[in-house]
Tab-separated table of C-alpha atoms and ligand atoms in Angstrom:
chain	number	residue	atom	x	y	z
A	1	MET	CA	0.055	-0.173	0.049
A	2	TYR	CA	1.268	3.157	-0.778
A	3	ARG	CA	0.212	6.012	1.382
A	4	VAL	CA	-1.113	9.294	-0.345
A	5	MET	CA	1.416	12.213	0.601
A	6	GLY	CA	-0.235	15.803	0.348
A	7	GLY	CA	0.972	18.713	-2.538
A	8	THR	CA	2.220	17.865	-4.850
A	9	ALA	CA	-0.385	14.879	-5.257
A	10	ALA	CA	-3.202	17.341	-5.454
A	11	LEU	CA	-1.585	18.387	-8.862
A	12	PRO	CA	-2.947	17.485	-12.481
A	13	ARG	CA	-0.632	14.077	-14.565
A	14	CYS	CA	0.523	13.739	-11.022
A	15	ARG	CA	0.707	10.175	-9.383
A	16	ASN	CA	1.702	10.600	-5.909
A	17	LEU	CA	3.968	7.641	-3.882
A	18	ALA	CA	5.685	7.069	-0.894
A	19	LEU	CA	8.156	5.004	-1.157
A	20	ASN	CA	11.159	4.145	1.294
A	21	VAL	CA	14.141	6.222	0.033
A	22	ASN	CA	16.396	3.620	1.336
A	23	ASP	CA	14.252	0.644	-0.976
A	24	PHE	CA	16.655	0.968	-3.949
A	25	GLU	CA	15.191	-1.889	-5.081
A	26	GLY	CA	11.827	-0.424	-4.875
A	27	ILE	CA	12.422	2.388	-6.349
A	28	ALA	CA	14.061	1.237	-9.617
A	29	ARG	CA	11.349	-0.428	-10.169
A	30	VAL	CA	8.691	1.756	-9.561
A	31	ALA	CA	10.644	3.957	-12.075
A	32	LEU	CA	11.152	1.176	-14.579
A	33	VAL	CA	7.502	0.171	-14.603
A	34	ASN	CA	6.009	3.967	-15.388
A	35	ASN	CA	9.262	3.729	-18.320
A	36	LEU	CA	10.618	6.873	-15.799
A	37	GLU	CA	12.541	9.157	-18.248
A	38	LEU	CA	14.320	10.874	-15.875
A	39	VAL	CA	14.604	10.012	-11.816
A	40	VAL	CA	16.086	13.092	-9.507
A	41	ILE	CA	16.908	12.115	-6.147
A	42	GLY	CA	16.127	14.647	-3.577
A	43	PRO	CA	17.571	14.493	-0.300
A	44	GLU	CA	21.487	13.828	0.360
A	45	GLN	CA	21.618	10.333	2.407
A	46	PRO	CA	20.476	7.318	-0.014
A	47	LEU	CA	23.112	10.103	-2.719
A	48	ALA	CA	25.554	8.784	-0.080
A	49	THR	CA	24.498	5.607	0.241
A	50	GLY	CA	25.203	4.799	-3.524
A	51	ILE	CA	21.495	5.720	-5.032
A	52	SER	CA	22.478	7.001	-8.146
A	53	ASP	CA	24.569	4.243	-9.278
A	54	TYR	CA	22.169	1.847	-8.036
A	55	LEU	CA	19.027	3.039	-10.290
A	56	LYS	CA	21.706	3.631	-13.326
A	57	ALA	CA	22.658	-0.416	-13.458
A	58	GLN	CA	19.546	-0.275	-13.329
A	59	GLY	CA	19.398	1.397	-16.859
A	60	LEU	CA	17.854	4.954	-15.737
A	61	LYS	CA	18.514	8.022	-15.806
A	62	VAL	CA	18.989	9.556	-12.673
A	63	PHE	CA	19.774	13.293	-11.518
A	64	GLY	CA	21.958	13.415	-8.701
A	65	PRO	CA	25.702	11.986	-7.930
A	66	TYR	CA	26.664	8.652	-7.639
A	67	GLN	CA	28.128	7.825	-4.198
A	68	ASP	CA	31.652	8.416	-4.414
A	69	GLY	CA	30.981	12.286	-5.797
A	70	ALA	CA	27.877	12.381	-2.443
A	71	GLN	CA	31.441	12.719	0.475
A	72	ILE	CA	31.556	16.065	-1.240
A	73	GLU	CA	28.609	16.652	1.265
A	74	ALA	CA	28.525	13.107	3.520
A	75	SER	CA	31.599	13.567	4.942
A	76	LYS	CA	32.765	17.002	6.425
A	77	ALA	CA	37.191	15.706	6.431
A	78	TRP	CA	36.722	14.229	2.980
A	79	SER	CA	35.363	17.400	1.182
A	80	LYS	CA	38.226	19.813	3.123
A	81	ALA	CA	40.551	17.986	1.768
A	82	LEU	CA	39.331	18.335	-1.314
A	83	MET	CA	38.790	21.915	-1.342
A	84	VAL	CA	42.648	22.219	0.588
A	85	GLU	CA	44.032	20.265	-2.501
A	86	ALA	CA	41.509	22.381	-5.149
A	87	GLY	CA	43.230	25.245	-3.457
A	88	ILE	CA	39.183	26.568	-2.733
A	89	PRO	CA	38.825	29.664	-0.193
A	90	THR	CA	37.645	27.518	3.377
A	91	ALA	CA	37.947	28.120	7.127
A	92	ALA	CA	40.998	26.617	8.183
A	93	ALA	CA	39.996	23.417	9.663
A	94	GLN	CA	41.578	19.605	11.593
A	95	VAL	CA	40.217	16.545	11.601
A	96	PHE	CA	40.045	14.172	14.853
A	97	GLU	CA	39.453	10.928	16.120
A	98	ALA	CA	39.815	10.880	19.049
A	99	GLU	CA	38.983	13.331	21.741
A	100	GLU	CA	42.139	14.157	23.874
A	101	ALA	CA	43.642	15.516	20.252
A	102	ALA	CA	40.569	17.178	20.176
A	103	LEU	CA	40.633	18.965	23.299
A	104	ALA	CA	43.968	19.629	22.517
A	105	TYR	CA	43.950	21.892	19.366
A	106	LEU	CA	40.409	23.275	21.057
A	107	GLN	CA	42.922	24.135	23.946
A	108	GLN	CA	45.457	25.914	21.355
A	109	GLN	CA	43.047	27.477	18.799
A	110	GLY	CA	40.456	29.409	21.394
A	111	VAL	CA	37.160	30.375	20.636
A	112	PRO	CA	34.899	31.639	19.086
A	113	ILE	CA	35.446	28.095	16.786
A	114	VAL	CA	33.351	25.931	14.820
A	115	VAL	CA	33.226	21.716	15.945
A	116	LYS	CA	31.354	19.155	13.392
A	117	THR	CA	30.365	15.889	13.088
A	118	ASP	CA	31.624	14.493	10.322
A	119	GLY	CA	29.577	12.354	8.574
A	120	LEU	CA	25.771	13.626	8.169
A	121	ALA	CA	23.645	14.855	11.157
A	122	ALA	CA	20.179	15.753	9.488
A	123	GLY	CA	21.596	19.966	9.917
A	124	LYS	CA	22.349	18.440	13.397
A	125	GLY	CA	26.014	18.204	13.190
A	126	VAL	CA	27.117	21.432	13.858
A	127	MET	CA	28.122	23.607	16.839
A	128	VAL	CA	29.512	27.411	16.736
A	129	ALA	CA	31.047	27.611	19.980
A	130	GLN	CA	31.366	30.895	21.313
A	131	THR	CA	32.929	29.736	24.607
A	132	LEU	CA	35.456	26.471	25.821
A	133	GLU	CA	32.689	24.841	27.847
A	134	GLN	CA	30.406	24.848	24.677
A	135	ALA	CA	33.261	23.839	22.384
A	136	THR	CA	34.131	21.012	24.575
A	137	ASP	CA	30.649	20.170	25.584
A	138	ALA	CA	30.544	19.817	21.357
A	139	ILE	CA	33.495	17.193	21.099
A	140	ALA	CA	32.190	15.241	23.269
A	141	ASP	CA	28.890	15.082	22.590
A	142	ILE	CA	30.351	13.945	19.223
A	143	PHE	CA	32.742	11.243	20.149
A	144	SER	CA	29.815	9.792	22.644
A	145	GLY	CA	28.797	7.838	19.435
A	146	ARG	CA	24.803	9.455	19.988
A	147	PHE	CA	25.709	9.913	15.950
A	148	GLY	CA	27.068	6.418	15.457
A	149	GLU	CA	29.058	6.107	12.302
A	150	ALA	CA	28.864	10.215	11.113
A	151	GLY	CA	30.428	11.135	14.817
A	152	ARG	CA	33.322	9.124	14.521
A	153	ARG	CA	35.918	11.705	13.435
A	154	VAL	CA	35.058	15.832	14.310
A	155	VAL	CA	36.520	18.514	12.310
A	156	ILE	CA	37.168	21.929	13.959
A	157	GLU	CA	36.882	24.810	12.215
A	158	GLU	CA	37.949	28.536	12.173
A	159	PHE	CA	35.975	30.964	12.579
A	160	MET	CA	34.167	33.121	9.925
A	161	THR	CA	32.200	36.012	10.055
A	162	GLY	CA	30.076	37.530	7.701
A	163	GLN	CA	27.287	36.697	5.334
A	164	GLU	CA	26.021	33.285	3.820
A	165	ALA	CA	24.880	33.033	0.459
A	166	SER	CA	23.783	29.712	-0.909
A	167	VAL	CA	24.933	29.306	-4.961
A	168	LEU	CA	23.373	26.238	-6.687
A	169	ALA	CA	24.979	24.849	-9.906
A	170	VAL	CA	24.060	22.002	-12.087
A	171	THR	CA	26.966	19.940	-13.563
A	172	ASP	CA	27.368	17.264	-16.319
A	173	GLY	CA	30.869	16.801	-14.890
A	174	GLN	CA	32.879	19.384	-17.111
A	175	THR	CA	30.385	22.435	-17.149
A	176	ILE	CA	28.527	24.443	-14.389
A	177	ARG	CA	25.928	26.694	-14.738
A	178	PRO	CA	25.349	28.558	-11.579
A	179	LEU	CA	22.068	29.214	-10.638
A	180	LEU	CA	20.648	32.356	-9.222
A	181	PRO	CA	22.193	32.937	-6.141
A	182	ALA	CA	20.879	32.592	-2.734
A	183	GLN	CA	20.476	33.515	0.989
A	184	ASP	CA	17.995	31.108	3.460
A	185	HIS	CA	18.029	32.350	7.227
A	186	LYS	CA	18.872	28.620	9.116
A	187	ALA	CA	17.703	30.182	12.606
A	188	ILE	CA	14.605	29.458	14.258
A	189	GLY	CA	13.956	33.169	15.571
A	190	GLU	CA	13.488	36.063	14.650
A	191	GLY	CA	16.724	38.308	14.112
A	192	ASP	CA	18.120	35.062	13.111
A	193	THR	CA	18.516	33.989	17.124
A	194	GLY	CA	17.718	30.455	18.435
A	195	PRO	CA	19.335	26.975	17.371
A	196	ASN	CA	20.099	26.175	13.724
A	197	THR	CA	16.881	24.965	11.837
A	198	GLY	CA	16.736	22.727	8.043
A	199	GLY	CA	15.941	26.625	7.261
A	200	MET	CA	13.275	28.816	7.655
A	201	GLY	CA	12.878	31.213	4.998
A	202	ALA	CA	15.365	31.561	2.107
A	203	TYR	CA	15.164	34.228	-1.097
A	204	ALA	CA	16.827	34.920	-4.335
A	205	PRO	CA	18.416	36.541	-6.367
A	206	THR	CA	20.547	37.931	-2.921
A	207	PRO	CA	22.266	41.481	-3.672
A	208	VAL	CA	25.054	40.612	-1.638
A	209	VAL	CA	26.186	38.130	-4.131
A	210	THR	CA	27.229	40.561	-6.750
A	211	PRO	CA	27.816	39.460	-10.488
A	212	GLU	CA	31.716	40.395	-9.417
A	213	THR	CA	31.275	37.544	-6.202
A	214	MET	CA	29.075	35.402	-8.956
A	215	ALA	CA	32.272	34.962	-11.718
A	216	ARG	CA	34.549	34.747	-8.535
A	217	ILE	CA	32.642	32.179	-6.781
A	218	GLN	CA	32.942	29.835	-10.909
A	219	THR	CA	35.702	30.517	-11.206
A	220	GLU	CA	37.589	29.703	-7.369
A	221	VAL	CA	34.854	26.844	-5.698
A	222	LEU	CA	32.925	25.862	-8.176
A	223	GLU	CA	35.156	24.553	-11.411
A	224	PRO	CA	38.162	23.841	-8.701
A	225	ALA	CA	35.644	21.668	-6.911
A	226	ILE	CA	35.056	19.598	-10.547
A	227	ALA	CA	37.745	19.531	-11.589
A	228	THR	CA	39.096	18.012	-8.745
A	229	LEU	CA	36.703	16.165	-8.740
A	230	ARG	CA	37.646	14.646	-12.240
A	231	ARG	CA	41.178	14.123	-11.025
A	232	ARG	CA	40.383	12.270	-8.943
A	233	GLY	CA	37.963	9.846	-11.330
A	234	ILE	CA	35.078	10.965	-9.817
A	235	ASP	CA	31.802	11.791	-12.815
A	236	TYR	CA	30.093	14.347	-11.095
A	237	ARG	CA	26.580	15.603	-12.523
A	238	GLY	CA	23.677	16.939	-10.773
A	239	VAL	CA	23.439	19.882	-8.257
A	240	LEU	CA	26.874	21.118	-6.838
A	241	TYR	CA	25.113	23.361	-3.907
A	242	ALA	CA	28.096	25.746	-2.497
A	243	GLY	CA	27.262	27.407	1.269
A	244	LEU	CA	29.653	30.454	1.422
A	245	MET	CA	30.212	33.100	3.559
A	246	ILE	CA	31.238	36.083	1.983
A	247	THR	CA	32.989	37.927	4.512
A	248	PRO	CA	33.260	41.531	5.239
A	249	ALA	CA	36.093	42.410	2.338
A	250	GLY	CA	33.605	41.083	0.297
A	251	ASP	CA	35.373	37.096	-0.698
A	252	PRO	CA	33.612	34.216	-1.029
A	253	LYS	CA	35.571	31.264	0.914
A	254	VAL	CA	32.959	27.513	1.662
A	255	VAL	CA	31.858	26.364	3.956
A	256	GLU	CA	30.047	23.481	2.592
A	257	PHE	CA	29.421	22.154	0.301
A	258	ASN	CA	26.030	19.778	-0.967
A	259	CYS	CA	25.006	17.268	-3.424
A	260	ARG	CA	21.631	18.129	-3.893
A	261	PHE	CA	19.207	21.010	-4.336
A	262	GLY	CA	18.328	22.822	-0.627
A	263	ASP	CA	15.725	23.722	1.237
A	264	PRO	CA	14.059	26.151	0.947
A	265	GLU	CA	16.379	27.900	-0.991
A	266	THR	CA	15.561	25.423	-3.982
A	267	GLN	CA	11.427	26.886	-2.949
A	268	ALA	CA	13.353	30.815	-4.521
A	269	VAL	CA	15.668	30.094	-6.789
A	270	LEU	CA	13.213	27.636	-9.052
A	271	PRO	CA	10.193	29.482	-9.513
A	272	LEU	CA	12.228	32.279	-10.932
A	273	LEU	CA	13.678	29.907	-13.967
A	274	ASP	CA	12.641	29.800	-17.553
A	275	THR	CA	14.415	27.305	-18.562
A	276	PRO	CA	12.386	24.715	-18.277
A	277	LEU	CA	14.292	21.994	-15.268
A	278	ASP	CA	14.031	19.056	-16.921
A	279	GLU	CA	16.203	19.762	-20.543
A	280	ILE	CA	18.303	21.439	-17.835
A	281	MET	CA	18.763	17.840	-15.550
A	282	VAL	CA	18.286	15.460	-19.372
A	283	ALA	CA	21.461	17.913	-20.309
A	284	CYS	CA	23.317	16.551	-17.407
A	285	ILE	CA	23.060	13.223	-17.121
A	286	GLU	CA	24.131	13.420	-20.827
A	287	GLY	CA	27.186	15.133	-20.505
A	288	ARG	CA	25.701	18.300	-23.101
A	289	LEU	CA	25.617	21.273	-20.590
A	290	GLU	CA	28.051	23.268	-22.593
A	291	SER	CA	25.202	23.247	-25.623
A	292	LEU	CA	22.589	24.077	-23.679
A	293	PRO	CA	21.513	27.745	-24.272
A	294	PRO	CA	22.156	30.267	-20.890
A	295	LEU	CA	19.742	29.262	-18.451
A	296	THR	CA	16.759	32.667	-18.463
A	297	TRP	CA	15.155	33.749	-15.930
A	298	LYS	CA	12.198	36.084	-14.916
A	299	SER	CA	13.069	38.975	-13.527
A	300	GLY	CA	12.147	39.796	-10.524
A	301	ALA	CA	12.553	38.151	-6.636
A	302	ALA	CA	11.281	35.337	-4.782
A	303	ALA	CA	10.530	34.526	-0.723
A	304	CYS	CA	9.777	31.915	0.585
A	305	VAL	CA	8.238	31.708	3.882
A	306	VAL	CA	8.779	28.319	6.189
A	307	ILE	CA	6.290	27.282	8.446
A	308	ALA	CA	7.108	25.388	11.381
A	309	ALA	CA	5.136	23.473	13.437
A	310	GLU	CA	5.566	24.841	17.146
A	311	GLY	CA	9.090	23.066	18.888
A	312	TYR	CA	11.219	22.909	16.189
A	313	PRO	CA	13.878	21.955	15.749
A	314	GLU	CA	13.362	20.478	18.714
A	315	SER	CA	9.934	17.821	19.820
A	316	TYR	CA	6.525	19.702	17.559
A	317	PRO	CA	3.566	17.861	17.302
A	318	LYS	CA	2.068	16.156	14.607
A	319	GLY	CA	-2.057	15.465	13.019
A	320	MET	CA	-3.423	19.418	13.350
A	321	GLU	CA	-5.642	19.721	10.708
A	322	ILE	CA	-4.663	22.744	8.182
A	323	PHE	CA	-6.705	25.510	6.860
A	324	GLY	CA	-6.980	27.169	3.827
A	325	LEU	CA	-4.171	26.221	1.359
A	326	ALA	CA	-6.601	26.740	-2.158
A	327	ASP	CA	-7.022	30.144	-0.437
A	328	ALA	CA	-3.416	30.688	-0.602
A	329	ALA	CA	-2.606	29.164	-3.206
A	330	ALA	CA	-5.316	31.192	-5.187
A	331	THR	CA	-3.041	34.432	-4.324
A	332	GLY	CA	-1.167	33.747	-7.063
A	333	ALA	CA	1.627	32.134	-3.934
A	334	LEU	CA	3.238	28.893	-4.634
A	335	VAL	CA	2.423	26.428	-1.422
A	336	PHE	CA	4.564	23.844	-1.178
A	337	HIS	CA	4.137	21.107	1.291
A	338	ALA	CA	7.867	20.311	3.172
A	339	GLY	CA	5.516	18.202	6.002
A	340	THR	CA	2.499	17.255	5.084
A	341	ARG	CA	0.350	14.271	4.617
A	342	ARG	CA	-3.909	13.747	2.967
A	343	GLN	CA	-5.930	11.824	5.112
A	344	GLY	CA	-9.662	11.780	4.003
A	345	ASP	CA	-10.050	15.038	1.351
A	346	ARG	CA	-8.353	16.662	4.255
A	347	THR	CA	-4.823	17.385	4.651
A	348	VAL	CA	-3.039	17.057	7.875
A	349	ALA	CA	0.832	18.526	8.969
A	350	GLU	CA	3.577	15.378	10.101
A	351	GLY	CA	6.810	17.427	10.006
A	352	GLY	CA	8.662	19.871	11.601
A	353	ARG	CA	8.788	22.457	9.204
A	354	VAL	CA	5.393	21.799	7.399
A	355	LEU	CA	4.876	24.398	4.127
A	356	GLY	CA	7.279	26.620	2.441
A	357	VAL	CA	4.854	29.429	1.002
A	358	THR	CA	6.460	31.411	-1.826
A	359	GLY	CA	5.937	34.846	-3.285
A	360	LEU	CA	6.673	36.131	-6.674
A	361	GLY	CA	7.506	40.173	-7.281
A	362	ASP	CA	9.169	43.007	-8.675
A	363	THR	CA	11.193	43.744	-6.169
A	364	PHE	CA	11.639	41.894	-2.844
A	365	GLU	CA	9.563	43.576	-0.340
A	366	THR	CA	6.509	42.873	-3.191
A	367	ALA	CA	8.024	38.998	-2.730
A	368	ILE	CA	8.016	38.682	0.335
A	369	ALA	CA	4.427	40.579	0.988
A	370	ASN	CA	2.750	38.318	-1.403
A	371	ALA	CA	4.552	35.137	1.054
A	372	TYR	CA	2.850	36.649	3.766
A	373	ALA	CA	-0.560	37.683	2.266
A	374	ALA	CA	-0.847	34.338	1.467
A	375	ILE	CA	0.069	33.167	5.025
A	376	ASP	CA	-2.388	34.655	6.534
A	377	LYS	CA	-4.685	31.947	4.785
A	378	ILE	CA	-3.828	29.417	6.933
A	379	CYS	CA	-3.757	28.691	9.287
A	380	PHE	CA	-3.146	24.681	12.031
A	381	GLU	CA	-2.386	23.881	15.052
A	382	ASN	CA	0.834	24.943	16.297
A	383	MET	CA	1.625	26.733	13.403
A	384	TYR	CA	5.300	29.147	13.882
A	385	TYR	CA	6.344	30.748	10.962
A	386	ARG	CA	9.075	34.076	11.228
A	387	ARG	CA	7.862	37.360	10.879
A	388	ASP	CA	11.655	39.221	9.455
A	389	ILE	CA	12.330	36.625	6.095
A	390	GLY	CA	14.689	38.923	3.779
A	391	TYR	CA	14.725	41.825	6.207
A	392	ARG	CA	18.863	42.191	4.467
A	393	VAL	CA	17.382	42.961	1.362
A	394	ARG	CA	13.970	44.690	1.925
A	395	ASP	CA	13.496	48.127	0.655
B	401	AMP	P1	27.580	23.451	7.688
B	401	AMP	O1	26.631	22.007	8.023
B	401	AMP	O2	28.395	23.064	7.838
B	401	AMP	O3	27.077	23.936	6.825
B	401	AMP	O4	26.993	24.100	8.977
B	401	AMP	C1	25.530	24.162	9.776
B	401	AMP	C2	26.132	25.767	9.935
B	401	AMP	O5	26.848	26.695	10.809
B	401	AMP	C3	26.594	26.742	8.618
B	401	AMP	O6	24.988	27.271	7.747
B	401	AMP	C4	26.410	27.393	9.742
B	401	AMP	O7	25.998	29.044	9.865
B	401	AMP	C5	27.845	27.874	10.167
B	401	AMP	N1	28.852	27.562	10.331
B	401	AMP	C6	29.501	26.304	9.868
B	401	AMP	N2	31.045	26.301	10.053
B	401	AMP	C7	31.478	27.986	10.429
B	401	AMP	C8	32.207	28.630	9.969
B	401	AMP	N3	33.612	27.493	9.953
B	401	AMP	N4	32.557	29.455	10.446
B	401	AMP	C9	31.277	30.233	11.228
B	401	AMP	N5	30.043	30.073	11.192
B	401	AMP	C10	30.477	28.110	10.439
B	402	LIG	N1	19.082	25.364	3.011
B	402	LIG	C1	20.491	24.117	3.543
B	402	LIG	C2	20.030	23.216	3.263
B	402	LIG	O1	19.334	22.442	1.979
B	402	LIG	O2	21.170	22.041	3.465
């Protein structure tokens, strides 16, 4: 039995099946039986365990890197070594497999400092420590075994200041085409306060990445990354997502790489794209991105505001009925479902982050206003969202 999900289930020509992302065989079967021409892998976890390799071996066209390339997100130590080899600007870092050595390095470096779990930790593996105590606790926490294999190694790195930006690029392993630059709000609270989340809102195209900075990101970050992967024999096709710190001097430095579309940046970036996305993806898979005409974009701006269940990113309630989805969509905003479920003819909240609402407009001001106007139509019990998304770019 397939469980019917919310969101895309309501779209025409869309059949929405809930499969386990780790069930490679089941996913391949559904793709083959339905003659699917393109399989797009969303999350990092199955990419890191080789879903693209598996599906390709079944003769399917898959958008998303193979297991080897997915290490760029799945292991921060591996990714950092790649950046060093490629000469990509990033925070200085050291990798440790033992607590004592990590603590000794911490004492020597002082604070602020950043302590990271090497492996995938669903956004919960990074501590930006302002005090030695926080950093010491973070190191102990990681080596406690709580993160399993992902916490076997700890990366300790220099604290960088500046504004964060996300540049998602598509690549066929040779040619790289960046998408419009975006910024997301990672913190749960207004004014970017409180614990980090998967992202509470995003907007594009962010002016913090100027055309000059974008050109530098292409030559100093994206091209060396792909060239170094290729030198290592890794054929990387899909999205290469550079999480960047734009330093106060305007220099781009890499915070991390991801091997997939970013959430919620994608909900702000893709609505501005005019070139059909499937053409881009197939060109990546077939290694002919270079011959694709330049990507075309709508003018104006987009802003996505995430609606979560109160309590997220810690524990949160589920099962609340969501009202007003049709009214919200009728405003012209795009309502993306992140954690919802259809229950009969009702839609209920099923995740920490429940919905993403994207407004478009000629300016950031109108895009943001349009997102919030749509949100005003939506309600559910324990609904939470930030009211200040895009404060940096509001006119
Ligand atoms: P990551 O998973 O590596 O992207 O880290 C999650 C978040 O922690 C980033 O988006 C930043 O907000 C913060 N962060 C990570 N590394 C650094 C760093 N070296 N300096 C400052 N902040 C960082
Ligand atoms: N918004 C951050 C991410 O997708 O990892």
